[in-house]
Structure formats: C-alpha cells, structure tokens
Amino acid sequence: MALTRHQNDVKKPGAVSPRTPEGISAKKNKPVRRALWLTGVGMLWERLATAFWPLVTLLALLFACLALDLLAFVPARALLWLAAGVLVAVIAAAIWGGLRFRRVRRAEVVDRVDRTLPGRPLTALSDRAAIGGEGALWQAHLAQMQKVALTAQAVRPDAQLSRRDPFALRLVGLVALAMAMIFGGVSEMGRGVSALASTASPPGGELAPGGPSWEGWAEPPAYTRRPTIYLNALPEGERLELPKGSAVTFRLYGSGTEVTQDIGAALGDDPLAPGMRAEKSGRIEIGDRRFDVNVLPDLPPAIRAGSQPVRRADGRMVQDYQAEDDHGVVTAKAVIDLDLTGIDRRFGLAVEPEPREAVELLLPMPRNGDRKQIKGQLVQDLSRHPWANLPVKLSLQAADGIEQMASSDPMQTILPGRRFFQPLAASLIEMRRDLLWSRENAGRSSAILRAVTWQPEGFVDQRLYRELQGAVQILDNNELTEKQRDDLAEALWQAAIQLEDGGLSDALARMQQAQQKLSEAIRNGASQDEIQRLMDELKEATDAYTRMLAEQGKRDPGERFTRDQPSQTITGDQIQQMMDEIQRLMNEGRMAEAQVLLEQFNRMMENLQIRQGQGQGQGEGFGEGQQGGAMNRLSDSLREQQRLSDEAFRDMQEQFSQGQIGQPSENSGDLADRQRQLREELGQQRGLLPGQGSEDGDSAGRQLDEAGRAMEHAEQALRDGDMSGAMQRQADAIQSMREGMRALGSMMDQRQGEAGEDGEQATESQDGQRALGGQRNGSQQGQRNGEPTFDPLGRERGGNGDVIVGGDRIGEGEIDPARRARDLLDEIRRRSGQRDRSEEERGYLDRLLDRF
C-alpha cells in the first residue's frame, strides 16, 4: 500500500497542492458545505452557552424581578446595596464569559464532522501520496473518500450544561422569565426602575436633570375589569373618573413633594409611596399638578325573570332570565319557596307541612366575555322535589363584585314537574307527595295503599304487589324517620315510573346504548358489515321506543309528538327520514357527517314526548304550523349568527388596538364554541326542514348546507385567530341563510295560494295560527295588537309593520340601514385619508374599503 503524508508535511518541489474539503467539487459538495455550516453554528452556540449561561441567567432573574415588581418587598435601605450587588454580579459574569469564550475555527468544524464518518474522508481528501505518485490506485482511493464525504451530516451540538450547572440555575432563570412575560407588565417594570432611581438619588433630594419628581397610578378594583391609569400620562386639566374603591398610589423621588387629597382613607404609611382609596369625589394635589376626581358609584345589579317557567317533555323546568350590572354580574341564583296561600289544603295537604328550606339554584353564567348584560336560561329537573306541581314563589337574585344584592319580584307559579296519567301511578305519586309533605300522613297513606292493592290479580303484578305490601308494613309498624320516609318516597317514585312508562325508560336506555355503540364503531373505523348490524339494532330500538311513546300518548289525547317547544312537531316519517339520511351518509363513506347527525338524532329522541292530535297525518311531514316553526327557528339562528359576527368584529377591533392582529384572543375559543353550537343547531333544522322534494324546499336545503359549511370554516378561522377570515365566512353563512329563508317563504306563499284557490279559509285555532305556517297570520295579529313580530327574513316588525334592524325602525321618517351603511363607509374613507394615523391602522381601513 502506498505511503501517505498529511498536508502539513514539508512539500516537495513540483508536488500537487494539497486538497481540502472545498476542493472536492464546487458543484457536488453542497452536502459537505451544509454539514460544515450547521455544525459550525452549533459549535458557536456551544461556546456561547458554555461561556455566558451565568450572565443570561442573572439577566433573566433581574428582568423577572422588575416585571413582577418584586422590588416592592425589599426595604428601601437594602435596595441600593442589592442593586450594587446585582451590578457587580452581572459585570463579573460578563467578564468570566468573555475570558472563556473561544472563536470557532474551521479546522475544528472539519475535525468534528470528520470524526462521524468512516475512514475520516475529509482528512483523507486533503492528503497526498508521499511516494509512488498519484496513480490509478490513489485516484480510486480519493474517489471512494469523496463518495463517503458526500454523506456528511451536521453534528448535533451539546454544551453539556447539565454538567456545568448541576443545580439547574439556568432553568430557574428561564421559568422566572416565562412567568414575568405572562404575568408581568410594563407598569410594574416602571415602578421597579423608579424605586431604584429613588434610592440612587443624591442627598438633599436633588434629581438628575430631566427626571420626574413623582409617578402615580390609579388602579380600579379587579371586578370592574378596567385597566390601570398612569397619572403622569393624563393631559393637564383632564378630569379623572374612577370606580368607587379604586386605589390611587404615588411614588415620590426625593424630598420636597407632598400629596394632599380628600377622596378617601390613606393606604400605607410610607412617605415616599403615599396612597389613598377613592371613596368620594374630590381632588388630589401633588407638586404643581391637581387632579379633579369623580368617583363613579357602583350601582347595584338588576335581575328580572322572563315569562312563567315551562315544563319540558322530560319534566325539567325552564326559566328565562335577564340580569345586568354596570361592572358585571358575579353570581346569580333562583330561590323557590312554597306558596302556602295558593295551595288547596285538602286531603293529605290539610295538615301543617314539615319545614323545608327554600330551594336555591345557581343560574348559569357566561364563563368568558362581558357580564354587564346577560340573557340566560335555567334548566333544572325538580320533578322529584316534594313541591313539584304545587304553587310556589320564585324569585331571582344577583350579586356584583362588592356583594351588592338585587332581587326580582316574586313570581307565583306552579313548580313544573312530571305528570302521571296511569291511575295507579298517579295515586302512588300523590301518596309520595303526602308523605314528603308531613310524616303525619303515614296512616292515611297506609290505608290508601291497602285499598289500591286489594285484589291485585290482573291489576298489579306480583313483584310490585310485594313491594307495596312492604311499604304498608313500614307505614303501620314504625314512626317514620327522615331516612325511612325518603327511602319509601324513592321506592314509590320508581314504582310509579315503571307503571307509567311500561318499560319506556328501558327502551330509551336500549336506544341510547345502540346509538353509543354505533358512534363508537364509526370512530374506530369498524367494517361496513359491523356498522350495518349496529345500524339495524338502532332502528329496532328506535321503533320500540316510539311504539311505547305512542301507547303512552293514548293516555293523554291532547298531546302528540313534540320536542322542547310546542311548535317543533316531529312525525314518524321525519324520524325515518333522519335514519335514512344517516344510512345514506354511511353508505357514501361520510362517517364524520353521519356521526354528527347521529348525535343530533339522539338528542332529539331524548326530548320527545307524545301528542296525538286530530287530523295529524304521519305521512305529510311538517304541517303548515310546522312551517312557521321552521321559519321562526331559522330567524332565531340568523339573528344569533349576526350577533356572533358583531362580537367577532368587536374582538378584531380590540386586537387591532392592542397590536395583536392574527393571534387568537382570549375570546376566540368561546366564539368558536358558540359558532360550533350554532352550526349543529342549523344542521338539526336542516334535517327537519319542510317541503323536501319540492323545488323551493330543495333550494332552501342547499342554501342551509352552504351556510353550514361556511360556519364550519368560520369556526376554524376563529380558533386560528383569523378574525378577518372568520367574519368573511360568517357573512357567507348569513347570506346563505337569508337565501334559504327566502326559498322557504316562497314555498309558504305558494301553499297559501293553493289553499286560497281551494276556498280554504285560514283561521286561528286554539293552539295558534295554521295558515302560512303560522308566520303571516302571526305578523298580522301582532300588527293588530301593536306587538312586534318578525318577517320571513327574520327581521323584527313593529306594530305598524315597520321593519326594525339593530334597534332602529325602518319606516317613514325613520333611519334607513342603507343610509347608515353609506355614512359608515364615508367615515372609513375619511379616516383612511388622515395621515397622522399609524400605517397599521390605515392599512386596516384600506382593507375594509377593498371588501366593501
């Protein structure tokens, strides 16, 4: 084998110049150059981290202390010494790092990369033959080394900081820095720097030229959600308006400056940091400045209930409410107490009731956003409460941030509860009510139980008979304790449910279990045969459940299939249509859409109750009253989408003012969740849309599908922080919903015309309006009564037929929305032409002009 010699050896005259990694091939050595460059950058980071990690840690801790205002806990005398010590430590760390830092040399980079390659090809390529010349064998050797060199990869850097910093002080600094960036602020840093400056001021109170002699801050109470005001930035003579309870603090630099005020009690006793609590209007004087303070009173909240509470199909109580406060409602609750004066005191209610505490239910509050004006709904199951179906007094209470309370006027109503129509079940529920009313009714309840269980053959099954006989023995042989009474009441409830439903609860459970199994199979990607088998099980369970509902409905001839609201009627054909739609989506492989519709179907079936109405066919789908209900629900969805778009626009304005365009805000998640809920509600309305198969009905369905897709894109844009894109998609959804409502209104007008040709006259029935889907007659009647109604596009109409948009009435001599839009556009143009505005703001205004 030929001998080789490194390029640093003495060259012979006429020898070939030594080769280097750059000389492999200018066109073919890109992998080598990239590996060397990345490795060099990593080695530079190693040298910097090794040398300067103590300095970076000290600076991070110092920044965190200033941003979190930790210097406020350091005594003034020790603050200067602490500052001097920190300065010395920073200088020492910088010098220590500078002495340890070494520049990265190219030869070191080549050597590190070369060590990772077999045969060290980069070194071999720089060698030359010592004897024998560079013949064919040598050239083959170089070609082989060149091929290996082209596989070079960057070497991962490793500063070995864990060995150099065994106590992980660098991690402490990084955590402190992260906490400061999340929870700290510029104002706190200003206070810390000011505190250092005050300790460094020369004796006698003289300040450095140009420095302020004081700084002040006004911090409103946290529950008001108002920002802290920097008093030095206020213009001369501007009146300072503060919520009651605001903390006004100052920092004095040097002597000779005094603070006088008459707005409230002092805070603290530090002469260099005076403060006061704003309790009344007055003035604050400091140096040559005077602040006229207007203390805003914290008004108590207000709360009021909606209409009378209603009973849902499952027996739950639904109560609407509205609450407001100038700074935001903190908590609200409903208080329900028994109304003894409204009770018919006969039979088991003749004795005095055992004392019970009033029922207190927390009202649902929005987790995010503004709580100054709240519209909500309390949904609670009180069907098992002893006062169910009895007269009660319901009042609402609200509290603000300083615990000011407000109460609504008591409302006399019947506490909604479940109704029982099976005679024996109804008697058991009445005995349960009597026992919970007072245990003195034990003897009376025992006698009634003996009567209803006499000759049980063909009337009461054996298992229930034994349970009722056991209840008789308990009532006869013991003085009931509270626990025995409650246990017996629960047993009577379960027996009544079994008698009333006749297995309906089990059928509902089987249907829910079948739905869950099918949903799980779709999520896990089960085979088509397995999904079809589970779909068949769901159909069987649904059929069994609806049959039992129909049998139960025969006990109450005044009812038919309904969901939550009486206007939302569902027929057996519509249930089958939803099942067929789920089947079609699964057959087409659209499993995600099938699962969404399956969940909506499950919620719909849970809320079903039975009503058997005269003349209500099962094959006609929605009737005319149902068309009006569909229009009303679409109108509500349209208004909700418009409100959601307005809130997104306000959120984008806040982002713009804070310079956070393109970033998700704290409200983005809540807006996206509301957009998802609205999309799901629209999908449910789409599945139950009337007029399927007709031209207008199919057109309305297509438009709602477009609206649903636009809502889905808007939801994703909200989660990504793309408020502009979200608003565009929301605008598309609003437009599609309006087109769908126009198509639905056209279908309703056509059906009205057909009804008119047949000589049928639309009349108002006991339950509402029939003709025109309940929509047009409702508008006419509302106009006659002077009450607001809604047109087919979801716009509110006044008593004289004028359309109301955004609170403004569009009629003769009133505000025109087109004129309002033109005024808004002119204002945008005017502001975009003002050159004193920032480039970001003018760019934003230009984009608005491009859109509109």
CSV table of N, CA and C in Angstrom, one decimal, residues 641 644-645 648 667-676 678-679 706-734:
chain,number,residue,atom,x,y,z
A,641,GLN,N,-76.5,34.3,14.5
A,641,GLN,CA,-75.3,34.4,13.7
A,641,GLN,C,-74.8,35.9,13.5
A,644,LEU,N,-73.2,37.0,16.6
A,644,LEU,CA,-71.9,36.4,16.7
A,644,LEU,C,-70.9,37.1,15.8
A,645,SER,N,-71.3,37.5,14.6
A,645,SER,CA,-70.5,38.2,13.7
A,645,SER,C,-70.1,39.6,14.3
A,648,ALA,N,-67.5,39.1,16.9
A,648,ALA,CA,-66.2,38.8,16.3
A,648,ALA,C,-65.5,40.1,15.8
A,667,ASN,N,-61.1,35.5,23.8
A,667,ASN,CA,-62.5,35.2,23.4
A,667,ASN,C,-62.6,34.3,22.2
A,668,SER,N,-61.5,34.0,21.6
A,668,SER,CA,-61.6,33.2,20.3
A,668,SER,C,-62.2,31.9,20.6
A,669,GLY,N,-61.8,31.2,21.6
A,669,GLY,CA,-62.3,29.9,21.9
A,669,GLY,C,-63.8,29.9,22.2
A,670,ASP,N,-64.2,30.9,23.0
A,670,ASP,CA,-65.7,31.0,23.3
A,670,ASP,C,-66.5,31.3,22.0
A,671,LEU,N,-66.0,32.2,21.2
A,671,LEU,CA,-66.7,32.5,19.9
A,671,LEU,C,-66.7,31.2,19.0
A,672,ALA,N,-65.6,30.5,19.0
A,672,ALA,CA,-65.6,29.3,18.1
A,672,ALA,C,-66.6,28.2,18.7
A,673,ASP,N,-66.7,28.1,20.0
A,673,ASP,CA,-67.6,27.1,20.6
A,673,ASP,C,-69.0,27.5,20.3
A,674,ARG,N,-69.3,28.8,20.4
A,674,ARG,CA,-70.7,29.2,20.0
A,674,ARG,C,-71.0,29.0,18.6
A,675,GLN,N,-70.0,29.3,17.7
A,675,GLN,CA,-70.2,29.0,16.3
A,675,GLN,C,-70.5,27.6,16.0
A,676,ARG,N,-69.8,26.7,16.7
A,676,ARG,CA,-70.0,25.2,16.5
A,676,ARG,C,-71.4,24.8,17.0
A,678,LEU,N,-74.0,26.8,17.0
A,678,LEU,CA,-75.0,27.3,16.1
A,678,LEU,C,-75.0,26.4,14.8
A,679,ARG,N,-73.8,25.9,14.4
A,679,ARG,CA,-73.8,25.1,13.2
A,679,ARG,C,-74.5,23.8,13.5
A,706,GLU,N,-74.9,25.2,2.4
A,706,GLU,CA,-73.8,26.2,2.2
A,706,GLU,C,-73.6,27.0,3.5
A,707,ALA,N,-74.6,27.3,4.2
A,707,ALA,CA,-74.4,28.1,5.4
A,707,ALA,C,-73.7,27.3,6.5
A,708,GLY,N,-74.0,26.0,6.5
A,708,GLY,CA,-73.3,25.1,7.5
A,708,GLY,C,-71.8,25.0,7.2
A,709,ARG,N,-71.5,24.9,5.9
A,709,ARG,CA,-70.1,24.8,5.5
A,709,ARG,C,-69.4,26.1,5.8
A,710,ALA,N,-70.0,27.2,5.6
A,710,ALA,CA,-69.4,28.5,5.9
A,710,ALA,C,-69.2,28.6,7.4
A,711,MET,N,-70.1,28.2,8.2
A,711,MET,CA,-70.0,28.2,9.6
A,711,MET,C,-68.8,27.4,10.1
A,712,GLU,N,-68.6,26.2,9.5
A,712,GLU,CA,-67.5,25.3,9.8
A,712,GLU,C,-66.2,26.0,9.6
A,713,HIS,N,-66.1,26.7,8.4
A,713,HIS,CA,-64.8,27.4,8.1
A,713,HIS,C,-64.7,28.6,9.1
A,714,ALA,N,-65.8,29.3,9.4
A,714,ALA,CA,-65.7,30.4,10.3
A,714,ALA,C,-65.2,29.9,11.7
A,715,GLU,N,-65.7,28.8,12.1
A,715,GLU,CA,-65.3,28.2,13.4
A,715,GLU,C,-63.8,28.0,13.5
A,716,GLN,N,-63.2,27.3,12.4
A,716,GLN,CA,-61.8,27.1,12.3
A,716,GLN,C,-61.0,28.4,12.3
A,717,ALA,N,-61.5,29.4,11.5
A,717,ALA,CA,-60.8,30.6,11.5
A,717,ALA,C,-60.8,31.3,12.9
A,718,LEU,N,-61.8,31.2,13.6
A,718,LEU,CA,-61.9,31.8,15.0
A,718,LEU,C,-60.9,31.1,15.9
A,719,ARG,N,-60.7,29.8,15.8
A,719,ARG,CA,-59.8,29.1,16.6
A,719,ARG,C,-58.3,29.4,16.2
A,720,ASP,N,-58.1,29.7,14.9
A,720,ASP,CA,-56.8,30.1,14.5
A,720,ASP,C,-56.5,31.6,14.7
A,721,GLY,N,-57.4,32.3,15.2
A,721,GLY,CA,-57.2,33.8,15.4
A,721,GLY,C,-57.3,34.6,14.1
A,722,ASP,N,-57.8,34.0,13.0
A,722,ASP,CA,-58.0,34.8,11.8
A,722,ASP,C,-59.4,35.4,11.8
A,723,MET,N,-59.5,36.5,12.5
A,723,MET,CA,-60.8,37.2,12.7
A,723,MET,C,-61.4,37.7,11.3
A,724,SER,N,-60.5,38.2,10.5
A,724,SER,CA,-61.0,38.7,9.2
A,724,SER,C,-61.6,37.6,8.3
A,725,GLY,N,-60.9,36.4,8.3
A,725,GLY,CA,-61.4,35.3,7.6
A,725,GLY,C,-62.7,34.8,8.2
A,726,ALA,N,-62.8,34.8,9.5
A,726,ALA,CA,-64.0,34.3,10.2
A,726,ALA,C,-65.2,35.2,9.9
A,727,MET,N,-65.0,36.5,9.8
A,727,MET,CA,-66.1,37.4,9.5
A,727,MET,C,-66.5,37.2,8.1
A,728,GLN,N,-65.6,37.0,7.2
A,728,GLN,CA,-66.0,36.7,5.8
A,728,GLN,C,-66.9,35.5,5.6
A,729,ARG,N,-66.4,34.4,6.3
A,729,ARG,CA,-67.2,33.2,6.3
A,729,ARG,C,-68.6,33.3,7.0
A,730,GLN,N,-68.6,34.1,8.1
A,730,GLN,CA,-69.9,34.4,8.7
A,730,GLN,C,-70.8,35.2,7.9
A,731,ALA,N,-70.2,36.1,7.1
A,731,ALA,CA,-71.1,36.9,6.2
A,731,ALA,C,-71.6,35.9,5.1
A,732,ASP,N,-70.8,35.0,4.6
A,732,ASP,CA,-71.3,34.0,3.7
A,732,ASP,C,-72.5,33.2,4.3
A,733,ALA,N,-72.3,32.8,5.5
A,733,ALA,CA,-73.3,32.0,6.2
A,733,ALA,C,-74.6,32.8,6.3
A,734,ILE,N,-74.5,34.1,6.7
A,734,ILE,CA,-75.7,34.9,6.8
A,734,ILE,C,-76.4,35.0,5.5
